[in-house]
Amino acid sequence: MHIYFCGSIRGGRQDVSIYQKIVQKLQTYGEVLTEHVSHSQLSEKGEYAVLKGDQAIHQRDMDWLTLSDVIVAEVTQPSLGVGYELGRAVAMEKRILCLFRPSSERSLSAMIRGADDGDLVQVQDYTEDQVEAILEDYFAKLSKV
Ligand SMILES: O=c1[nH]c(=O)n([C@H]2C[C@H](O)[C@@H](COP(=O)(O)O)O2)cc1CO
């Protein structure tokens, strides 16, 4: 299974340790195409220096999104890029799980929470200690569809 993980990069790297925990768990279910999002060495500057600029990042990520079977997004730290990826993924009718931590005291955008249709797009509130169990439950159900 190809899994596309979305998390904030230029939107701020405060939650990188949680991204790591999620990606490690996702790797037990398949190949995480965007593993780099969870790398602690990746700064708010993004991969600009590594790749041939933003156009190359966008093209590669759109190719990966097209290839992916499921998208898991940590949406607590607001990120334009994550919002864009989710909009494109919805348009592609992909299966999407968004994870949000209410303990952040942020209010999740209506354009994300309101996209939950109880089927293809699911938005789940969670606390950090619940994240592995939530993913286990999600992927167990996924294997039955
Ligand atoms: O260097 C990058 N590499 C990359 O893969 N992305 C993608 C993956 C992330 O899920 C998302 C983060 O967007 P943003 O940088 O706007 O927070 O965009 C984003 C950047 C920088 O914007």
Coordinates of N, CA and C and ligand atoms in Angstrom, one line a residue:
M1 N 0.8 -1.2 0.0 CA 0.0 0.0 0.0 C 0.9 1.3 0.0
H2 N 0.5 2.2 -0.8 CA 1.2 3.5 -0.8 C 0.4 4.5 0.1
I3 N 1.2 5.1 1.0 CA 0.6 6.0 2.0 C 1.2 7.4 1.8
Y4 N 0.4 8.4 1.7 CA 0.9 9.8 1.6 C 0.6 10.5 2.9
F5 N 1.7 10.8 3.6 CA 1.5 11.5 4.9 C 1.7 13.0 4.7
C6 N 0.7 13.8 5.2 CA 0.8 15.3 5.1 C 1.1 15.9 6.5
G7 N 2.0 16.8 6.6 CA 2.3 17.5 7.9 C 2.9 18.8 7.5
S8 N 2.8 19.8 8.4 CA 3.3 21.1 8.2 C 4.8 21.1 8.0
I9 N 5.3 21.9 7.0 CA 6.8 22.2 6.9 C 6.9 23.7 7.0
R10 N 6.6 24.4 6.0 CA 6.8 25.9 6.1 C 5.8 26.5 7.0
G11 N 4.7 25.8 7.3 CA 3.7 26.3 8.3 C 4.2 26.2 9.7
G12 N 5.3 25.6 9.9 CA 5.9 25.5 11.3 C 6.1 24.0 11.7
R13 N 7.3 23.8 12.3 CA 7.7 22.4 12.6 C 7.5 21.9 14.0
Q14 N 6.6 22.6 14.8 CA 6.4 22.4 16.2 C 6.0 20.9 16.5
D15 N 5.3 20.2 15.5 CA 4.8 18.9 15.8 C 5.6 17.8 15.2
V16 N 6.8 18.0 14.9 CA 7.6 17.0 14.1 C 7.7 15.7 14.9
S17 N 7.8 15.8 16.2 CA 7.9 14.5 17.0 C 6.7 13.6 16.8
I18 N 5.5 14.3 16.7 CA 4.3 13.5 16.5 C 4.2 13.0 15.1
Y19 N 4.7 13.8 14.1 CA 4.8 13.3 12.7 C 5.6 12.0 12.7
Q20 N 6.7 12.0 13.5 CA 7.6 10.8 13.5 C 6.8 9.6 14.0
K21 N 6.1 9.8 15.1 CA 5.3 8.7 15.7 C 4.3 8.2 14.7
I22 N 3.6 9.1 14.0 CA 2.6 8.6 13.0 C 3.3 7.9 11.9
V23 N 4.4 8.5 11.3 CA 5.0 7.8 10.2 C 5.5 6.5 10.5
Q24 N 6.1 6.3 11.7 CA 6.6 5.0 12.1 C 5.5 4.0 12.1
K25 N 4.4 4.4 12.6 CA 3.2 3.4 12.7 C 2.7 3.2 11.2
L26 N 2.7 4.2 10.4 CA 2.2 4.0 9.0 C 3.1 3.1 8.3
Q27 N 4.4 3.1 8.6 CA 5.3 2.2 7.9 C 5.0 0.7 8.1
T28 N 4.3 0.4 9.2 CA 3.9 -1.0 9.4 C 2.8 -1.4 8.4
Y29 N 2.1 -0.4 7.8 CA 1.0 -0.8 6.8 C 1.4 -0.7 5.4
G30 N 2.5 0.0 5.1 CA 2.9 0.2 3.7 C 4.0 1.2 3.5
E31 N 4.2 1.6 2.3 CA 5.3 2.5 2.0 C 4.8 4.0 2.2
V32 N 5.5 4.7 3.1 CA 5.1 6.1 3.2 C 5.9 6.9 2.3
L33 N 5.3 7.5 1.2 CA 6.0 8.2 0.1 C 6.6 9.5 0.6
T34 N 6.0 10.1 1.6 CA 6.4 11.4 2.1 C 7.1 11.3 3.4
E35 N 7.9 10.3 3.6 CA 8.6 10.1 4.9 C 9.4 11.3 5.3
H36 N 9.9 12.1 4.4 CA 10.7 13.3 4.7 C 10.0 14.3 5.6
V37 N 8.7 14.3 5.5 CA 7.9 15.3 6.3 C 8.2 15.1 7.8
S38 N 8.5 13.9 8.2 CA 8.7 13.6 9.6 C 10.2 13.7 10.0
H39 N 11.1 14.1 9.1 CA 12.5 14.1 9.5 C 12.8 15.4 10.3
S40 N 13.4 15.1 11.5 CA 13.7 16.3 12.4 C 14.7 17.2 11.8
Q41 N 15.6 16.7 10.8 CA 16.5 17.6 10.2 C 15.9 18.6 9.2
L42 N 14.7 18.3 8.8 CA 14.0 19.2 7.8 C 13.4 20.4 8.5
S43 N 13.9 21.6 8.1 CA 13.5 22.8 8.8 C 12.3 23.4 8.1
E44 N 11.9 24.5 8.7 CA 10.8 25.3 8.1 C 11.1 25.9 6.8
K45 N 12.4 25.8 6.4 CA 12.7 26.3 5.0 C 12.3 25.3 4.0
G46 N 12.0 24.0 4.4 CA 11.6 23.0 3.4 C 12.8 22.4 2.7
E47 N 12.5 21.7 1.6 CA 13.5 21.0 0.9 C 14.2 21.8 -0.2
Y48 N 13.9 23.0 -0.2 CA 14.3 23.9 -1.4 C 15.7 23.7 -1.8
A49 N 16.6 23.6 -0.7 CA 18.0 23.5 -1.0 C 18.4 22.1 -1.6
V50 N 17.6 21.1 -1.2 CA 17.9 19.7 -1.7 C 17.5 19.5 -3.1
L51 N 16.2 19.9 -3.4 CA 15.7 19.6 -4.7 C 15.9 20.8 -5.6
K52 N 15.3 20.7 -6.8 CA 15.5 21.8 -7.8 C 14.4 22.8 -7.7
G53 N 14.1 23.2 -6.5 CA 13.1 24.3 -6.3 C 11.7 23.8 -6.0
D54 N 10.9 24.8 -5.8 CA 9.5 24.5 -5.4 C 8.7 23.8 -6.5
Q55 N 9.0 24.1 -7.7 CA 8.2 23.5 -8.8 C 8.4 21.9 -8.8
A56 N 9.7 21.6 -8.5 CA 10.0 20.1 -8.5 C 9.4 19.5 -7.3
I57 N 9.3 20.2 -6.2 CA 8.6 19.6 -5.0 C 7.2 19.4 -5.3
H58 N 6.5 20.4 -5.8 CA 5.1 20.3 -6.2 C 4.8 19.2 -7.1
Q59 N 5.6 19.1 -8.2 CA 5.4 18.0 -9.2 C 5.5 16.7 -8.6
R60 N 6.6 16.5 -7.8 CA 6.9 15.2 -7.2 C 5.7 14.8 -6.3
D61 N 5.3 15.8 -5.4 CA 4.3 15.5 -4.5 C 2.9 15.2 -5.1
M62 N 2.6 15.9 -6.2 CA 1.4 15.6 -7.0 C 1.4 14.2 -7.6
D63 N 2.6 13.8 -8.1 CA 2.8 12.4 -8.6 C 2.5 11.4 -7.5
W64 N 3.1 11.7 -6.3 CA 3.0 10.8 -5.2 C 1.5 10.7 -4.7
L65 N 0.8 11.9 -4.7 CA -0.6 11.9 -4.3 C -1.4 11.1 -5.2
T66 N -1.1 11.2 -6.5 CA -1.9 10.4 -7.5 C -1.7 8.9 -7.3
L67 N -0.5 8.5 -6.9 CA -0.1 7.1 -6.7 C -0.6 6.6 -5.4
S68 N -1.0 7.4 -4.5 CA -1.2 6.9 -3.1 C -2.6 6.2 -3.0
D69 N -2.7 5.3 -2.1 CA -4.0 4.6 -1.8 C -4.7 5.2 -0.7
V70 N -4.0 5.9 0.2 CA -4.6 6.5 1.4 C -3.7 7.7 1.8
I71 N -4.4 8.7 2.3 CA -3.7 10.0 2.7 C -4.0 10.1 4.2
V72 N -2.9 10.3 5.0 CA -3.1 10.6 6.4 C -2.5 11.9 6.7
A73 N -3.2 12.8 7.2 CA -2.7 14.2 7.5 C -2.9 14.6 8.9
E74 N -1.7 15.1 9.5 CA -1.8 15.7 10.8 C -2.1 17.1 10.6
V75 N -3.2 17.6 11.0 CA -3.7 19.0 10.6 C -3.7 20.0 11.8
T76 N -3.1 19.6 12.9 CA -3.2 20.5 14.1 C -2.4 21.8 13.8
Q77 N -1.2 21.7 13.3 CA -0.4 22.9 12.9 C -0.9 23.4 11.6
P78 N -1.5 24.5 11.5 CA -2.1 25.0 10.2 C -1.0 25.1 9.1
S79 N -1.2 24.6 7.9 CA -0.3 24.6 6.8 C -1.0 24.8 5.5
L80 N -0.6 25.8 4.7 CA -1.2 26.0 3.4 C -1.0 24.8 2.5
G81 N 0.2 24.2 2.6 CA 0.6 23.1 1.8 C -0.3 21.9 2.1
V82 N -0.5 21.6 3.4 CA -1.4 20.5 3.8 C -2.8 20.7 3.3
G83 N -3.3 21.9 3.5 CA -4.7 22.2 3.0 C -4.8 22.0 1.5
Y84 N -3.8 22.4 0.8 CA -3.8 22.3 -0.7 C -3.8 20.8 -1.1
E85 N -2.9 20.0 -0.4 CA -2.8 18.6 -0.7 C -4.1 17.9 -0.4
L86 N -4.8 18.3 0.7 CA -6.1 17.7 1.0 C -7.1 18.0 0.0
G87 N -7.1 19.3 -0.5 CA -8.1 19.7 -1.5 C -7.9 18.9 -2.8
R88 N -6.6 18.8 -3.2 CA -6.3 18.0 -4.4 C -6.7 16.5 -4.2
A89 N -6.5 16.0 -3.0 CA -6.8 14.6 -2.8 C -8.3 14.3 -2.8
V90 N -9.1 15.3 -2.2 CA -10.5 15.2 -2.3 C -11.0 15.1 -3.7
A91 N -10.4 16.0 -4.5 CA -10.8 16.1 -6.0 C -10.5 14.8 -6.7
M92 N -9.4 14.1 -6.2 CA -9.0 12.8 -6.8 C -9.8 11.6 -6.2
E93 N -10.8 11.9 -5.3 CA -11.6 10.9 -4.6 C -10.7 9.9 -3.9
K94 N -9.7 10.4 -3.2 CA -8.8 9.5 -2.4 C -9.4 9.3 -1.0
R95 N -9.0 8.2 -0.4 CA -9.3 7.9 1.0 C -8.4 8.8 1.9
I96 N -9.0 9.5 2.8 CA -8.3 10.5 3.6 C -8.6 10.4 5.1
L97 N -7.6 10.4 6.0 CA -7.8 10.5 7.4 C -7.1 11.7 7.9
C98 N -7.8 12.7 8.5 CA -7.2 13.9 9.1 C -7.2 13.7 10.6
L99 N -6.0 14.0 11.2 CA -5.9 13.9 12.7 C -5.7 15.3 13.3
F100 N -6.5 15.6 14.3 CA -6.4 16.9 14.9 C -6.3 16.8 16.5
R101 N -5.5 17.6 17.1 CA -5.4 17.5 18.6 C -6.1 18.8 19.2
P102 N -7.3 18.6 19.8 CA -8.0 19.7 20.4 C -7.2 20.3 21.5
S103 N -6.2 19.5 22.2 CA -5.4 20.1 23.3 C -4.6 21.3 22.8
S104 N -4.4 21.5 21.5 CA -3.7 22.6 21.0 C -4.4 23.9 21.2
E105 N -5.7 23.8 21.5 CA -6.6 24.9 21.7 C -6.8 25.7 20.4
R106 N -6.4 25.1 19.3 CA -6.7 25.7 18.0 C -8.1 25.2 17.5
S107 N -8.7 25.9 16.6 CA -9.9 25.5 16.0 C -9.7 25.1 14.6
L108 N -10.0 23.9 14.3 CA -9.7 23.3 12.9 C -10.6 24.0 11.9
S109 N -10.0 24.3 10.8 CA -10.7 25.0 9.7 C -12.0 24.2 9.3
A110 N -13.1 24.9 9.1 CA -14.3 24.3 8.6 C -14.1 23.6 7.3
M111 N -13.1 24.0 6.5 CA -12.9 23.5 5.2 C -12.3 22.1 5.3
I112 N -11.7 21.8 6.5 CA -11.2 20.4 6.7 C -12.2 19.6 7.5
R113 N -12.6 20.2 8.7 CA -13.6 19.4 9.5 C -14.9 19.2 8.7
G114 N -15.3 20.2 8.0 CA -16.6 20.1 7.2 C -16.5 19.2 6.0
A115 N -15.3 18.7 5.7 CA -15.2 17.8 4.5 C -15.4 16.4 4.9
D116 N -15.5 16.1 6.2 CA -15.7 14.8 6.7 C -17.1 14.3 6.2
D117 N -17.1 13.2 5.5 CA -18.3 12.6 5.0 C -18.6 11.2 5.6
G118 N -17.8 10.9 6.6 CA -18.0 9.6 7.4 C -17.6 8.4 6.5
D119 N -17.0 8.6 5.4 CA -16.6 7.5 4.5 C -15.2 7.8 3.9
L120 N -15.2 8.4 2.8 CA -13.8 8.6 2.1 C -13.0 9.6 2.9
V121 N -13.6 10.7 3.4 CA -12.9 11.7 4.2 C -13.3 11.6 5.7
Q122 N -12.3 11.3 6.5 CA -12.6 11.2 8.0 C -11.7 12.2 8.8
V123 N -12.3 12.9 9.7 CA -11.5 13.8 10.6 C -11.7 13.3 12.0
Q124 N -10.5 13.0 12.6 CA -10.6 12.4 13.9 C -9.8 13.3 14.9
D125 N -10.5 13.7 16.0 CA -9.8 14.3 17.1 C -9.0 13.3 17.9
Y126 N -7.9 13.7 18.5 CA -7.1 12.7 19.2 C -6.2 13.3 20.2
T127 N -5.7 12.5 21.2 CA -4.6 12.9 22.0 C -3.4 12.1 21.6
E128 N -2.2 12.6 21.9 CA -1.0 11.9 21.4 C -0.9 10.4 21.8
D129 N -1.4 10.1 23.0 CA -1.3 8.7 23.5 C -2.3 7.8 22.7
Q130 N -3.2 8.4 22.0 CA -4.3 7.6 21.3 C -3.9 7.3 19.9
V131 N -2.8 7.9 19.4 CA -2.6 8.0 17.9 C -2.4 6.6 17.3
E132 N -1.7 5.7 18.0 CA -1.4 4.4 17.5 C -2.7 3.6 17.4
A133 N -3.5 3.6 18.4 CA -4.7 2.8 18.5 C -5.7 3.3 17.4
I134 N -5.7 4.7 17.2 CA -6.6 5.2 16.1 C -6.2 4.7 14.7
L135 N -4.9 4.7 14.5 CA -4.4 4.2 13.2 C -4.6 2.7 13.0
E136 N -4.4 2.0 14.1 CA -4.7 0.5 14.1 C -6.2 0.3 13.7
D137 N -7.1 1.0 14.3 CA -8.5 0.9 14.0 C -8.8 1.3 12.6
Y138 N -8.2 2.4 12.1 CA -8.5 2.9 10.8 C -8.0 1.9 9.7
F139 N -6.8 1.4 9.9 CA -6.3 0.5 8.9 C -6.9 -0.9 8.9
A140 N -7.4 -1.3 10.1 CA -8.2 -2.6 10.2 C -9.5 -2.5 9.4
K141 N -10.1 -1.3 9.5 CA -11.4 -1.1 8.8 C -11.1 -1.0 7.3
L142 N -10.0 -0.4 7.0 CA -9.6 -0.2 5.6 C -9.4 -1.5 4.8
S143 N -8.9 -2.5 5.6 CA -8.6 -3.8 4.9 C -9.9 -4.5 4.6
K144 N -11.0 -4.0 5.2 CA -12.3 -4.7 4.9 C -13.1 -4.1 3.8
V145 N -12.6 -2.9 3.3 CA -13.5 -2.2 2.3 C -13.0 -2.6 0.9
Ligands
LIG1 O1 9.8 21.3 1.1 C1 8.6 20.8 1.1 N1 8.4 19.5 0.7 C2 7.1 19.0 0.7 O2 7.0 17.8 0.5 N2 6.0 19.8 1.1 C3 4.6 19.2 1.1 C4 4.5 18.0 2.1 C5 3.8 18.6 3.3 O3 2.7 17.7 3.6 C6 3.2 19.9 2.9 C7 3.7 21.0 3.8 O4 3.3 22.3 3.3 P1 3.8 23.7 4.0 O5 5.3 23.8 3.7 O6 3.0 24.7 3.3 O7 3.6 23.6 5.5 O8 3.7 20.2 1.6 C8 6.2 21.1 1.3 C9 7.5 21.7 1.3 C10 7.7 23.1 1.6 O9 6.6 23.9 1.4

